CSV table of C-alpha atoms in Angstrom, one decimal:
chain,number,residue,atom,x,y,z
M,205,UNK,CA,0.0,0.0,0.0
M,206,UNK,CA,2.8,2.4,0.9
M,207,UNK,CA,4.6,1.8,-2.4
M,208,UNK,CA,1.4,2.6,-4.3
M,209,UNK,CA,1.0,5.8,-2.4
M,210,UNK,CA,4.6,6.8,-3.0
M,211,UNK,CA,4.2,6.2,-6.8
M,212,UNK,CA,1.1,8.4,-6.7
M,213,UNK,CA,3.2,11.3,-5.3
M,214,UNK,CA,5.1,11.8,-8.5
M,215,UNK,CA,2.0,11.3,-10.6
M,216,UNK,CA,-0.2,13.7,-8.7
M,217,UNK,CA,2.4,16.4,-8.2
M,218,UNK,CA,3.8,16.1,-11.6
M,219,UNK,CA,0.6,15.9,-13.6
M,220,UNK,CA,-0.9,19.2,-12.5
M,221,UNK,CA,-0.3,22.2,-14.6
M,222,UNK,CA,1.4,25.3,-13.1
M,223,UNK,CA,-0.9,27.9,-11.7
M,224,UNK,CA,0.8,30.7,-13.5
M,225,UNK,CA,1.5,30.7,-17.2
M,226,UNK,CA,5.3,30.9,-18.0
M,227,UNK,CA,7.0,32.0,-21.1
M,228,UNK,CA,10.5,30.9,-19.9
M,229,UNK,CA,10.1,28.7,-16.9
M,230,UNK,CA,13.8,28.4,-16.1
M,231,UNK,CA,14.4,32.2,-16.1
M,232,UNK,CA,11.2,32.9,-14.2
M,233,UNK,CA,12.2,30.5,-11.5
M,234,UNK,CA,15.4,32.5,-10.8
M,235,UNK,CA,14.0,36.1,-11.0
M,236,UNK,CA,11.4,38.3,-9.6
M,237,UNK,CA,10.4,41.5,-11.5
M,238,UNK,CA,9.5,44.4,-9.3
M,239,UNK,CA,8.2,47.9,-10.3
M,240,UNK,CA,9.4,51.0,-8.4
M,241,UNK,CA,7.2,54.0,-7.7
M,242,UNK,CA,8.4,55.8,-10.8
M,243,UNK,CA,7.4,52.8,-12.9
M,244,UNK,CA,10.9,51.5,-13.4
M,245,UNK,CA,11.1,47.7,-13.6
M,246,UNK,CA,13.9,45.7,-12.1
M,247,UNK,CA,14.7,42.0,-11.9
M,248,UNK,CA,16.0,40.7,-8.5
M,249,UNK,CA,17.4,37.3,-7.9
M,250,UNK,CA,15.4,34.9,-5.8
M,251,UNK,CA,17.2,32.9,-3.0
M,252,UNK,CA,18.7,29.7,-4.4
M,253,UNK,CA,16.5,27.5,-2.1
M,254,UNK,CA,13.5,28.7,-4.1
M,255,UNK,CA,15.0,27.1,-7.2
M,256,UNK,CA,15.0,23.6,-5.7
M,257,UNK,CA,13.8,20.8,-8.0
M,258,UNK,CA,10.8,19.1,-6.4
M,259,UNK,CA,11.7,15.7,-8.0
M,260,UNK,CA,15.1,15.8,-6.1
M,261,UNK,CA,13.3,16.6,-2.9
M,262,UNK,CA,10.9,13.7,-3.3
M,263,UNK,CA,13.9,11.3,-3.7
M,264,UNK,CA,15.4,12.1,-0.3
M,265,UNK,CA,15.2,9.2,2.1
M,266,UNK,CA,12.8,10.8,4.5
M,267,UNK,CA,10.5,11.9,1.6
M,268,UNK,CA,10.4,8.4,0.1
M,269,UNK,CA,9.9,6.7,3.4
M,270,UNK,CA,7.8,8.9,5.6
M,271,UNK,CA,5.9,11.4,3.3
M,272,UNK,CA,2.9,10.8,1.1
M,273,UNK,CA,0.2,12.8,-0.6
M,274,UNK,CA,-2.8,13.5,1.5
M,275,UNK,CA,-5.5,11.7,-0.6
M,276,UNK,CA,-8.2,13.0,1.9
M,277,UNK,CA,-7.4,16.6,1.1
M,278,UNK,CA,-10.1,18.0,-1.2
M,279,UNK,CA,-8.8,21.4,-1.9
M,280,UNK,CA,-9.2,22.6,-5.5
M,281,UNK,CA,-5.8,23.2,-7.1
M,282,UNK,CA,-6.6,26.9,-7.5
M,283,UNK,CA,-4.7,29.8,-5.9
M,284,UNK,CA,-7.2,32.4,-4.8
M,285,UNK,CA,-6.2,36.1,-5.1
M,286,UNK,CA,-7.0,38.4,-2.1
M,287,UNK,CA,-7.1,42.1,-1.6
M,288,UNK,CA,-3.9,43.8,-0.4
M,289,UNK,CA,-5.5,44.5,3.0
M,290,UNK,CA,-6.1,40.7,3.6
M,291,UNK,CA,-2.3,40.0,3.2
M,292,UNK,CA,-1.5,43.0,5.5
M,293,UNK,CA,-3.9,41.8,8.1
M,294,UNK,CA,-2.6,38.2,8.0
M,295,UNK,CA,1.0,39.3,8.3
M,296,UNK,CA,0.1,41.5,11.2
M,297,UNK,CA,-1.5,38.6,13.0
M,298,UNK,CA,1.6,36.4,12.9
M,299,UNK,CA,2.9,35.9,16.5
M,300,UNK,CA,6.4,37.2,15.7
M,301,UNK,CA,9.0,39.4,17.3
M,302,UNK,CA,10.5,40.2,13.8
M,303,UNK,CA,8.3,42.7,12.0
M,304,UNK,CA,6.5,41.3,8.9
M,305,UNK,CA,5.6,44.4,6.8
M,306,UNK,CA,3.8,44.2,3.5
M,307,UNK,CA,4.8,45.8,0.2
M,308,UNK,CA,4.8,44.9,-3.5
M,309,UNK,CA,8.1,42.9,-3.2
M,310,UNK,CA,6.7,40.8,-0.4
M,311,UNK,CA,3.6,40.2,-2.5
M,312,UNK,CA,5.7,39.0,-5.4
M,313,UNK,CA,7.2,36.3,-3.2
M,314,UNK,CA,3.9,35.3,-1.6
M,315,UNK,CA,2.6,34.9,-5.2
M,316,UNK,CA,5.7,32.8,-6.0
M,317,UNK,CA,5.2,30.4,-3.1
M,318,UNK,CA,1.4,30.1,-3.5
M,319,UNK,CA,1.7,29.9,-7.3
M,320,UNK,CA,4.3,27.8,-9.2
M,321,UNK,CA,6.1,26.7,-6.0
M,322,UNK,CA,2.9,25.4,-4.3
M,323,UNK,CA,4.1,21.7,-4.8
M,324,UNK,CA,7.3,22.5,-3.0
M,325,UNK,CA,5.4,24.2,-0.2
M,326,UNK,CA,3.3,20.9,0.1
M,327,UNK,CA,6.6,19.0,0.5
M,328,UNK,CA,8.1,21.5,3.0
M,329,UNK,CA,5.0,21.5,5.2
M,330,UNK,CA,5.4,17.7,5.4
M,331,UNK,CA,9.1,17.7,5.9
M,332,UNK,CA,8.9,20.4,8.5
M,333,UNK,CA,7.8,17.7,10.9
M,334,UNK,CA,11.3,16.2,10.7
M,335,UNK,CA,13.3,19.4,11.1
M,336,UNK,CA,11.4,22.1,13.0
M,337,UNK,CA,12.0,20.5,16.4
M,338,UNK,CA,15.7,20.7,15.8
M,339,UNK,CA,15.4,24.4,14.6
M,340,UNK,CA,13.2,25.4,17.5
M,341,UNK,CA,15.4,23.7,20.1
M,342,UNK,CA,18.5,25.5,18.9
M,343,UNK,CA,16.9,28.9,18.4
M,344,UNK,CA,15.4,28.7,21.9
M,345,UNK,CA,18.8,27.8,23.3
M,346,UNK,CA,20.3,31.1,22.0
M,347,UNK,CA,17.2,33.1,22.8
M,348,UNK,CA,16.6,34.2,19.2
M,349,UNK,CA,13.1,34.6,17.6
M,350,UNK,CA,11.5,31.2,16.8
M,351,UNK,CA,10.2,32.5,13.4
M,352,UNK,CA,13.8,32.2,12.2
M,353,UNK,CA,13.0,28.5,11.9
M,354,UNK,CA,11.7,29.4,8.4
M,355,UNK,CA,15.1,30.6,7.2
M,356,UNK,CA,16.0,27.1,5.9
M,357,UNK,CA,12.8,27.1,3.9
M,358,UNK,CA,14.3,29.8,1.7
M,359,UNK,CA,17.9,28.6,2.1
M,360,UNK,CA,17.6,24.9,1.2
M,361,UNK,CA,13.9,24.1,0.8
M,362,UNK,CA,14.4,21.8,3.8
M,363,UNK,CA,16.9,19.6,1.9
M,364,UNK,CA,19.8,18.6,4.3
M,365,UNK,CA,22.0,17.6,1.3
M,366,UNK,CA,21.5,21.0,-0.5
M,367,UNK,CA,24.7,22.5,-2.0
M,368,UNK,CA,24.6,25.9,-3.5
M,369,UNK,CA,26.5,27.1,-6.6
M,370,UNK,CA,29.2,28.6,-4.4
M,371,UNK,CA,29.5,25.6,-2.1
M,372,UNK,CA,27.1,26.6,0.8
M,373,UNK,CA,25.9,23.3,2.3
M,374,UNK,CA,23.2,21.8,4.4
M,375,UNK,CA,19.8,23.0,5.7
M,376,UNK,CA,21.2,26.3,6.9
M,377,UNK,CA,23.6,26.7,3.9
M,378,UNK,CA,26.9,27.3,5.7
M,379,UNK,CA,30.0,28.2,3.8
M,380,UNK,CA,33.1,26.3,5.1
M,381,UNK,CA,34.7,29.3,6.8
M,382,UNK,CA,31.6,30.3,8.7
M,383,UNK,CA,30.7,26.8,9.6
M,384,UNK,CA,34.2,26.1,11.0
M,385,UNK,CA,34.0,29.4,12.9
M,386,UNK,CA,30.9,28.1,14.7
M,387,UNK,CA,32.3,24.7,15.5
M,388,UNK,CA,31.3,22.6,12.5
M,389,UNK,CA,33.9,20.2,11.5
M,390,UNK,CA,34.6,19.9,7.7
M,391,UNK,CA,37.2,17.7,6.2
M,392,UNK,CA,37.5,14.9,3.6
M,393,UNK,CA,35.7,12.5,6.0
M,394,UNK,CA,33.0,14.6,7.7
M,395,UNK,CA,30.9,17.6,6.9
M,396,UNK,CA,28.9,18.7,10.0
M,397,UNK,CA,27.1,21.4,7.9
M,398,UNK,CA,24.9,18.5,6.9
M,399,UNK,CA,24.1,17.5,10.5
M,400,UNK,CA,20.6,19.0,11.1
M,401,UNK,CA,21.1,19.3,14.9
M,402,UNK,CA,24.7,20.6,15.0
M,403,UNK,CA,24.1,23.0,12.1
M,404,UNK,CA,21.0,24.4,13.7
M,405,UNK,CA,22.9,25.2,16.9
M,406,UNK,CA,25.7,26.8,14.8
M,407,UNK,CA,23.1,28.9,12.9
M,408,UNK,CA,21.4,30.0,16.1
M,409,UNK,CA,24.8,31.1,17.5
M,410,UNK,CA,25.6,33.0,14.3
M,411,UNK,CA,22.2,34.7,14.2
M,412,UNK,CA,22.7,35.7,17.9
M,413,UNK,CA,26.1,37.2,17.1
M,414,UNK,CA,24.8,39.1,14.1
M,415,UNK,CA,22.0,40.7,16.3
M,416,UNK,CA,24.7,42.0,18.7
M,417,UNK,CA,26.2,43.8,15.7
M,418,UNK,CA,23.0,45.2,14.0
M,419,UNK,CA,20.4,45.2,16.7
M,420,UNK,CA,17.7,44.7,14.0
M,421,UNK,CA,16.4,41.4,12.9
M,422,UNK,CA,15.8,42.3,9.3
M,423,UNK,CA,19.4,43.4,9.0
M,424,UNK,CA,20.5,40.2,10.7
M,425,UNK,CA,18.6,38.2,8.1
M,426,UNK,CA,20.2,40.2,5.3
M,427,UNK,CA,23.6,39.7,6.8
M,428,UNK,CA,23.0,36.0,7.1
M,429,UNK,CA,22.6,36.0,3.3
M,430,UNK,CA,25.3,38.3,2.1
M,431,UNK,CA,27.6,38.7,5.1
M,432,UNK,CA,27.8,41.6,7.6
M,433,UNK,CA,30.4,43.5,5.5
M,434,UNK,CA,28.0,43.9,2.6
M,435,UNK,CA,25.2,45.1,5.0
M,436,UNK,CA,27.6,47.6,6.6
M,437,UNK,CA,28.6,48.9,3.1
M,438,UNK,CA,24.9,49.3,2.2
M,439,UNK,CA,24.3,51.3,5.4
M,440,UNK,CA,27.2,53.6,4.6
M,441,UNK,CA,26.0,54.2,1.1
M,442,UNK,CA,22.5,55.0,2.3
M,443,UNK,CA,24.0,57.7,4.6
M,444,UNK,CA,24.0,55.6,7.7
M,445,UNK,CA,20.3,54.5,7.8
M,446,UNK,CA,20.2,51.2,9.8
M,447,UNK,CA,16.9,50.0,8.2
M,448,UNK,CA,16.7,47.2,5.7
M,449,UNK,CA,14.1,48.9,3.5
M,450,UNK,CA,16.2,52.1,3.3
M,451,UNK,CA,19.4,50.3,2.4
M,452,UNK,CA,17.5,48.0,0.0
M,453,UNK,CA,18.9,49.5,-3.3
M,454,UNK,CA,22.5,49.2,-2.1
M,455,UNK,CA,22.3,45.5,-1.3
M,456,UNK,CA,23.3,42.6,-3.7
M,457,UNK,CA,20.4,41.5,-5.9
M,458,UNK,CA,19.7,38.3,-4.1
M,459,UNK,CA,19.7,40.0,-0.7
M,460,UNK,CA,17.1,42.5,-1.9
M,461,UNK,CA,14.8,39.5,-2.3
M,462,UNK,CA,16.0,37.7,0.8
M,463,UNK,CA,14.0,39.5,3.5
M,464,UNK,CA,10.8,39.6,1.4
M,465,UNK,CA,11.2,35.9,0.7
M,466,UNK,CA,11.6,35.3,4.5
M,467,UNK,CA,8.4,37.2,5.2
M,468,UNK,CA,6.6,35.3,2.4
M,469,UNK,CA,7.9,32.0,3.8
M,470,UNK,CA,6.4,32.9,7.2
M,471,UNK,CA,3.2,33.8,5.5
M,472,UNK,CA,2.8,30.7,3.4
M,473,UNK,CA,3.8,28.2,6.1
M,474,UNK,CA,1.0,29.6,8.3
M,475,UNK,CA,-1.7,30.5,5.7
M,476,UNK,CA,-1.2,27.6,3.2
M,477,UNK,CA,-4.8,26.4,3.8
M,478,UNK,CA,-6.1,29.8,2.5
M,479,UNK,CA,-4.3,29.1,-0.7
M,480,UNK,CA,-5.6,25.5,-1.1
M,481,UNK,CA,-2.2,23.9,-0.5
M,482,UNK,CA,-2.4,20.4,1.0
M,483,UNK,CA,0.6,19.4,3.2
M,484,UNK,CA,2.1,16.1,2.5
M,485,UNK,CA,1.2,13.6,5.2
M,486,UNK,CA,4.1,12.8,7.5
M,487,UNK,CA,4.5,9.4,9.1
M,488,UNK,CA,7.1,10.3,11.8
M,489,UNK,CA,10.2,8.0,11.7
M,490,UNK,CA,11.0,5.9,14.7
M,491,UNK,CA,12.8,7.5,17.6
M,492,UNK,CA,16.6,7.6,17.3
M,493,UNK,CA,19.6,7.7,19.6
M,494,UNK,CA,23.3,7.9,19.3
M,495,UNK,CA,26.2,5.7,20.3
M,496,UNK,CA,29.8,6.7,20.6
M,497,UNK,CA,32.3,4.9,18.2
M,498,UNK,CA,35.9,4.8,19.2
M,499,UNK,CA,37.4,3.2,16.1
M,500,UNK,CA,36.9,3.4,12.4
M,501,UNK,CA,33.6,2.0,11.2
M,502,UNK,CA,32.1,1.5,7.8
M,503,UNK,CA,28.3,1.9,7.3
M,504,UNK,CA,28.2,-1.4,5.5
M,505,UNK,CA,29.5,-3.2,8.7
M,506,UNK,CA,26.5,-1.8,10.6
M,507,UNK,CA,24.1,-2.4,7.7
M,508,UNK,CA,24.9,-6.1,7.3
M,509,UNK,CA,25.1,-7.1,11.0
M,510,UNK,CA,22.1,-5.1,12.2
M,511,UNK,CA,20.0,-5.6,9.0
M,512,UNK,CA,19.4,-1.9,8.3
M,513,UNK,CA,19.7,-0.4,4.9
M,514,UNK,CA,22.7,1.8,3.9
M,515,UNK,CA,20.3,4.5,2.7
M,516,UNK,CA,18.7,4.6,6.2
M,517,UNK,CA,22.1,4.9,7.9
M,518,UNK,CA,23.1,7.7,5.5
M,519,UNK,CA,19.9,9.6,6.2
M,520,UNK,CA,20.4,9.4,9.9
M,521,UNK,CA,24.1,10.4,9.6
M,522,UNK,CA,24.4,12.8,6.7
M,523,UNK,CA,27.6,14.4,8.0
M,524,UNK,CA,29.8,11.4,7.1
M,525,UNK,CA,31.0,11.9,3.5
M,526,UNK,CA,32.6,8.5,2.7
M,527,UNK,CA,30.2,6.1,4.6
M,528,UNK,CA,33.0,5.8,7.2
M,529,UNK,CA,33.0,7.0,10.8
M,530,UNK,CA,36.6,7.9,11.6
M,531,UNK,CA,36.4,7.0,15.3
M,532,UNK,CA,40.2,6.4,15.4
M,533,UNK,CA,40.7,10.2,15.1
M,534,UNK,CA,38.4,10.9,18.1
M,535,UNK,CA,35.2,9.5,19.5
M,536,UNK,CA,32.4,10.0,17.0
M,537,UNK,CA,28.6,9.6,17.2
M,538,UNK,CA,26.6,7.1,15.2
M,539,UNK,CA,22.8,7.8,15.1
M,540,UNK,CA,20.6,4.7,14.8
M,541,UNK,CA,16.9,3.9,15.5
M,542,UNK,CA,16.6,3.6,19.2
M,543,UNK,CA,15.5,-0.1,18.8
M,544,UNK,CA,18.9,-0.9,17.3
M,545,UNK,CA,21.1,0.7,20.0
M,546,UNK,CA,21.0,-2.4,22.3
M,547,UNK,CA,21.7,-4.7,19.3
M,548,UNK,CA,24.7,-2.6,18.3
M,549,UNK,CA,26.1,-3.0,21.8
M,550,UNK,CA,25.5,-6.7,21.9
M,551,UNK,CA,27.0,-7.3,18.5
M,552,UNK,CA,29.8,-4.8,18.7
M,553,UNK,CA,32.7,-7.3,18.0
M,554,UNK,CA,30.9,-8.8,15.0
M,555,UNK,CA,30.2,-5.3,13.6
M,556,UNK,CA,33.8,-4.1,13.9
M,557,UNK,CA,35.2,-7.4,12.5
M,558,UNK,CA,32.9,-7.6,9.5
M,559,UNK,CA,35.0,-7.4,6.3
M,560,UNK,CA,37.4,-4.9,7.9
M,561,UNK,CA,40.2,-5.6,5.5
M,562,UNK,CA,37.9,-5.0,2.5
M,563,UNK,CA,35.9,-2.0,3.7
M,564,UNK,CA,38.6,-0.1,5.7
M,565,UNK,CA,41.5,0.1,3.2
M,566,UNK,CA,43.8,2.6,4.8
M,567,UNK,CA,47.0,0.9,5.9
M,568,UNK,CA,48.7,1.7,9.2
M,569,UNK,CA,52.2,0.7,8.0
M,570,UNK,CA,53.7,-0.2,4.6
M,571,UNK,CA,57.0,-1.8,3.7
M,572,UNK,CA,59.1,-0.2,1.0
M,573,UNK,CA,60.2,-2.4,-1.9
M,574,UNK,CA,64.0,-2.3,-1.9
M,575,UNK,CA,64.5,-4.5,-5.0
M,576,UNK,CA,66.6,-2.7,-7.6
M,577,UNK,CA,65.0,-3.0,-11.1
M,578,UNK,CA,67.2,-4.3,-13.9
M,579,UNK,CA,67.3,-1.0,-15.8
M,580,UNK,CA,68.5,0.8,-12.6
M,581,UNK,CA,71.2,-1.8,-12.1
M,582,UNK,CA,72.5,-1.0,-15.6
M,583,UNK,CA,72.5,2.7,-14.8
M,584,UNK,CA,74.2,2.1,-11.5
M,585,UNK,CA,76.9,0.0,-13.2
M,586,UNK,CA,77.5,2.7,-15.9
M,587,UNK,CA,77.7,5.5,-13.2
M,588,UNK,CA,80.3,3.5,-11.2
M,589,UNK,CA,82.3,2.9,-14.4
M,590,UNK,CA,82.2,6.6,-15.4
M,591,UNK,CA,83.2,7.6,-11.9
M,592,UNK,CA,86.1,5.2,-11.8
M,593,UNK,CA,87.2,6.3,-15.3
M,594,UNK,CA,87.0,10.0,-14.3
M,595,UNK,CA,89.0,9.2,-11.2
M,596,UNK,CA,91.9,7.6,-13.1
M,597,UNK,CA,91.8,10.4,-15.7
M,598,UNK,CA,92.0,13.0,-13.0
M,599,UNK,CA,95.3,11.7,-11.8
M,600,UNK,CA,96.6,12.9,-15.1
M,601,UNK,CA,94.6,16.1,-15.6
M,602,UNK,CA,92.7,17.2,-12.5
M,603,UNK,CA,89.8,19.4,-13.5
M,604,UNK,CA,89.1,22.4,-11.4
M,605,UNK,CA,86.8,25.3,-11.6
M,606,UNK,CA,87.9,27.5,-14.6
M,607,UNK,CA,89.8,24.7,-16.5
M,608,UNK,CA,92.1,21.8,-15.8
M,609,UNK,CA,95.5,21.8,-14.1
M,610,UNK,CA,98.7,20.4,-15.5
M,611,UNK,CA,102.2,20.0,-14.0
M,612,UNK,CA,105.0,22.3,-15.2
M,613,UNK,CA,107.9,20.2,-16.5
M,614,UNK,CA,111.6,21.0,-16.0
M,615,UNK,CA,112.7,23.6,-18.6
M,616,UNK,CA,109.1,24.5,-19.7
M,617,UNK,CA,108.3,28.0,-20.9
M,618,UNK,CA,104.8,29.6,-21.2
M,619,UNK,CA,105.0,29.5,-24.9
M,620,UNK,CA,105.9,25.8,-24.9
M,621,UNK,CA,103.0,25.0,-22.6
M,622,UNK,CA,100.6,27.1,-24.7
M,623,UNK,CA,101.7,25.4,-27.9
M,624,UNK,CA,101.4,22.0,-26.3
M,625,UNK,CA,97.8,22.6,-25.1
M,626,UNK,CA,96.5,24.6,-28.0
M,627,UNK,CA,96.2,28.0,-26.2
M,628,UNK,CA,98.1,31.3,-26.0
M,629,UNK,CA,100.5,32.8,-23.6
M,630,UNK,CA,98.1,35.7,-23.1
M,631,UNK,CA,95.3,33.4,-22.0
M,632,UNK,CA,97.7,31.4,-19.6
M,633,UNK,CA,98.8,34.7,-18.0
M,634,UNK,CA,95.2,35.9,-17.5
M,635,UNK,CA,93.9,32.5,-16.2
M,636,UNK,CA,96.9,32.1,-13.7
M,637,UNK,CA,97.4,35.8,-12.9
M,638,UNK,CA,101.0,35.7,-14.2
M,639,UNK,CA,102.5,39.1,-15.0
M,640,UNK,CA,105.8,38.1,-16.5
M,641,UNK,CA,107.4,34.9,-17.9
M,642,UNK,CA,108.6,33.3,-14.6
M,643,UNK,CA,107.2,29.8,-13.9
M,644,UNK,CA,108.6,27.0,-11.6
M,645,UNK,CA,108.9,23.3,-12.5
M,646,UNK,CA,106.8,21.0,-10.4
M,647,UNK,CA,104.0,23.6,-9.8
M,648,UNK,CA,100.6,23.3,-11.4
M,649,UNK,CA,99.2,25.7,-14.0
M,650,UNK,CA,95.5,26.0,-15.2
M,651,UNK,CA,94.7,25.5,-18.8
M,652,UNK,CA,91.3,25.9,-20.6
């Protein structure tokens, strides 16, 4: 029955035509066109999370396993249009610390979510049951407004494996430098930006620090997107006005749409029923728990001994990049369904010994092959011969820097030595710093 329902997800969500007609769907999905008071039109970039492909979201493990279309939902697939005052009143009623003002830009983003992104909203409403408890727990710990739990809606569309065009990763879309600054480990084996709980605490900490700088939550949200330096530059260019809507023209294009998108996300996640959007039904996964691992462990070792799929282990432990927990480096956590924790403890030896030599290939020590290949033996013999030959030759004509040395015989003159060695007296004098013709038998003289 579950498989049949899962197959229906793609059919139902994929078969319905978009609410809004599109001339160029790809471009439309990346831009919002806004009109200023003087009638000038401008395109602003939408946050990357709003470009997410619904098909890829539906192929995530949690989506395939625990989400399904609500077949009992009888909403007509029609997006109703309301008067401006209705949107203003609804935004005003949201129980938030952060102000949620209305304007034409915010309206554009509400239309986006309630229009051609309504299928993604259906997914996110269902997936929020997995992730919102993590978000709320972390935000509460740092005493920041709980409505910030909707930031990952616009950052990643609630995809823990999301990677942006510039490398920002995870639900909260951390860049490597910012993630490491807030305690998230990133190396070839692990990327804690993908860990929903740890990344949520890091994000809450970062948002708290940004508020200490700007003392305004809209500026904090903008800075989360484009960095505090860009927000400070925009404040300077607007003659020091610390208000998001005043510095709006001086911000990067995507950041101009970021706060409006955040307001729209808060709106749609609360008023989806008024726009005839049916949340996907969530069957909550079994409770999970962690166990500390003190040596290297491959996911396949756990999978085969405990009879749990690799895909399930990966979904519970998305921070491990190579399916390996590098417990030899330091104690690391493995998350499993709570029902399997006892089995792991009871079967620990079997798990760690399962195909260790095949699955954990990094060697602790290696021996160097000291056999000399045949071609190298030939070269070595030749070098030894050449060295020996040069040594014997040097007894006769020892080479030195600037030429070779020869012994002066009894009765030799400079002209005789020059003639014998094919040079001139002038060159011999210059090379040996001789001013006259006096030379002594038995001494050495340099010749080129």
